[in-house]
Amino acid sequence: MSEAVKINVGCGLDYRPGFVNVDGNPDLPRVDKVIDFDSDRLSAHFAPDSVDLVMANDFIEHHVHWHAVKLLKDFFLVLKPGGGLSMQLPDVETIMAATSIPVETRIFLLYGGQDFYLGEENPEHRKRFPHYHCHKFGYTRGTMTRELEAIGFVDVESWGKKTDFVIFAKKP
Ligand SMILES: C[S@@+](CC[C@H](N)C(=O)[O-])C[C@H]1O[C@@H](n2cnc3c(N)ncnc32)[C@H](O)[C@@H]1O
């Protein structure tokens, strides 16, 4: 039996053995495939109906809403029937309601780490990837469930994880 094809989209520093680890940042210590999702897409590298699992943790919120929908539709395209999409995202509803968390922390959770990876002291990184660590839209478990169902995903399940949520869906 052939091995399952699993893709870790926007892997960052979370390199996963057994996955094709994809990111737009070629300076990461480990990355299998460099893809800039602003100008490229997964289906240019993987055939339709060929992937068992797309994982995209803390990634979709780094894109404006209409582009995020395009990316989710592209994930759907490359997944095999029965294949799964697994994502983690900041939970905007939880973050906004969490008034016990200092507002500076909640701003960071909503708007992203900005220069988180290589820091302000690396102006070259900031020039090359000015937007990679900024959040451009936000979701709740409910809004993302509706986004995925509108695309055709089924069996959507989500659960809260501190100020994030995890969501899993299948291609029928
Ligand atoms: C917040 S990090 C998440 C990293 C990892 N998935 C994790 O959970 O630890 C977001 C990652 O998405 C990548 N990224 C953001 N926008 C991208 C884009 N347009 N194309 C390719 N990668 C992008 C960044 O380089 C970064 O590694």
XYZ file of C-alpha atoms and ligand atoms in Angstrom:
199
model
C 0.000 0.000 0.000
C 1.366 3.460 -0.834
C 2.177 5.808 2.042
C -0.347 8.485 3.011
C 0.391 11.941 1.595
C 0.253 14.485 4.433
C 1.064 18.164 4.030
C 1.942 20.607 6.815
C 1.057 23.996 5.285
C 2.802 27.021 6.833
C 4.945 24.660 8.907
C 7.124 27.406 10.422
C 9.301 25.840 13.114
C 6.821 22.968 13.592
C 8.565 20.514 11.240
C 6.636 17.230 11.247
C 8.310 13.954 10.177
C 6.073 12.014 7.755
C 4.618 15.244 6.355
C 5.629 17.360 3.368
C 6.440 20.508 5.343
C 5.656 23.601 3.306
C 6.299 27.267 4.030
C 7.027 30.461 2.112
C 10.042 31.263 4.272
C 13.207 29.592 2.868
C 15.239 30.747 5.917
C 13.552 28.250 8.247
C 15.929 25.651 9.716
C 13.906 22.864 8.016
C 11.359 23.060 5.209
C 10.640 20.478 2.460
C 8.966 22.748 -0.094
C 9.007 26.538 -0.335
C 5.661 27.835 -1.576
C 4.539 31.456 -1.333
C 0.778 31.160 -1.019
C 0.299 34.795 -2.012
C 1.271 33.959 -5.585
C 1.165 30.155 -5.684
C -1.182 27.381 -4.607
C -1.036 23.781 -3.394
C -2.772 22.420 -6.529
C 0.157 23.631 -8.658
C 2.312 21.068 -6.780
C -0.134 18.285 -5.853
C -2.704 16.702 -8.176
C -6.427 16.908 -7.422
C -7.647 14.036 -5.202
C -4.080 13.042 -4.247
C -3.614 14.123 -0.619
C -4.753 12.294 2.535
C -4.323 15.094 5.046
C -3.767 18.843 4.865
C -2.747 20.348 8.187
C -2.590 24.135 8.467
C -1.972 25.359 12.003
C -2.009 29.110 12.686
C -1.882 29.805 8.954
C -5.261 30.727 7.404
C -5.661 33.894 9.509
C -2.472 35.236 7.838
C -4.512 35.926 4.671
C -7.281 38.371 3.833
C -10.669 36.707 3.894
C -11.264 36.278 0.160
C -7.785 34.800 -0.279
C -8.255 32.465 2.677
C -11.415 31.108 1.020
C -9.424 30.519 -2.198
C -6.775 28.619 -0.212
C -9.406 26.493 1.567
C -11.030 25.655 -1.798
C -7.608 24.664 -3.112
C -7.022 22.406 -0.084
C -10.404 20.792 -0.872
C -9.331 20.247 -4.496
C -6.094 18.384 -3.697
C -7.624 16.205 -0.950
C -8.687 12.662 -1.816
C -12.348 11.828 -1.207
C -12.346 10.879 2.481
C -9.215 13.000 3.070
C -9.052 15.373 6.015
C -8.290 19.004 6.734
C -6.997 19.844 10.203
C -6.403 23.428 11.321
C -5.705 25.460 14.422
C -6.651 29.134 14.497
C -7.008 31.903 17.072
C -10.569 31.897 18.420
C -11.676 35.500 18.029
C -14.800 34.956 20.133
C -12.819 33.541 23.077
C -10.090 36.203 22.830
C -12.597 39.075 22.762
C -14.486 37.648 25.746
C -11.328 36.952 27.794
C -11.232 40.261 29.647
C -9.028 38.714 32.360
C -6.177 38.516 29.798
C -4.216 41.824 29.547
C -5.334 43.824 26.524
C -1.734 43.910 25.131
C -1.742 40.100 25.067
C -5.155 39.988 23.415
C -3.982 42.449 20.721
C -1.041 40.104 20.037
C -3.392 37.090 19.881
C -5.745 38.875 17.467
C -3.222 40.612 15.205
C -0.354 38.115 15.222
C 3.279 38.006 16.242
C 4.266 40.450 13.494
C 8.091 39.978 13.551
C 7.882 36.991 15.890
C 10.226 34.586 14.049
C 13.380 36.533 13.260
C 12.779 39.683 15.210
C 13.051 43.391 14.623
C 16.830 43.113 14.639
C 16.574 41.317 11.287
C 15.417 44.080 8.907
C 16.148 41.863 5.889
C 13.506 39.361 7.011
C 11.027 42.162 7.578
C 11.683 43.475 4.059
C 11.275 40.057 2.433
C 8.318 38.840 4.460
C 6.658 42.027 5.711
C 3.283 40.388 6.201
C 3.902 36.709 6.976
C 3.300 36.989 10.702
C 0.408 39.449 10.700
C -3.171 38.255 11.026
C -5.476 39.682 8.373
C -8.806 38.165 9.379
C -10.348 36.312 12.287
C -12.626 33.331 12.785
C -14.702 31.594 15.395
C -15.602 27.914 15.554
C -19.000 28.839 14.094
C -17.810 31.060 11.226
C -15.092 28.605 10.147
C -17.555 25.689 10.275
C -19.838 27.626 7.917
C -16.900 28.541 5.597
C -15.890 24.870 5.325
C -19.432 23.574 4.824
C -20.037 26.171 2.066
C -16.993 24.765 0.220
C -18.329 21.205 0.505
C -16.451 19.842 3.516
C -18.446 17.469 5.737
C -18.212 16.035 9.258
C -16.831 19.339 10.559
C -15.803 19.059 14.208
C -14.134 21.726 16.317
C -13.019 22.191 19.884
C -11.504 24.993 21.923
C -7.836 24.978 22.938
C -7.178 27.904 25.305
C -7.471 31.014 23.063
C -7.346 28.917 19.866
C -9.665 26.407 18.309
C -8.904 23.233 16.396
C -11.150 22.248 13.508
C -11.267 19.042 11.502
C -13.260 18.431 8.322
C -13.477 15.817 5.578
C -13.858 15.876 1.821
C -16.830 13.600 1.023
C 2.203 31.546 12.984
S 3.265 30.626 11.952
C 2.653 28.982 12.236
C 3.726 27.940 12.144
C 3.298 26.499 12.468
N 2.252 26.030 11.625
C 2.927 26.356 13.902
O 1.756 26.056 14.205
O 3.804 26.545 14.770
C 2.668 30.998 10.311
C 3.553 30.417 9.213
O 2.921 30.652 7.965
C 3.888 31.106 7.029
N 3.198 31.953 6.051
C 2.442 33.051 6.311
N 1.959 33.568 5.176
C 2.431 32.777 4.172
C 2.283 32.783 2.769
N 1.571 33.713 2.143
N 2.913 31.822 2.036
C 3.661 30.880 2.656
N 3.831 30.796 3.990
C 3.229 31.745 4.742
C 4.925 31.870 7.846
O 6.178 31.901 7.204
C 4.931 31.086 9.150
O 5.929 30.083 9.145
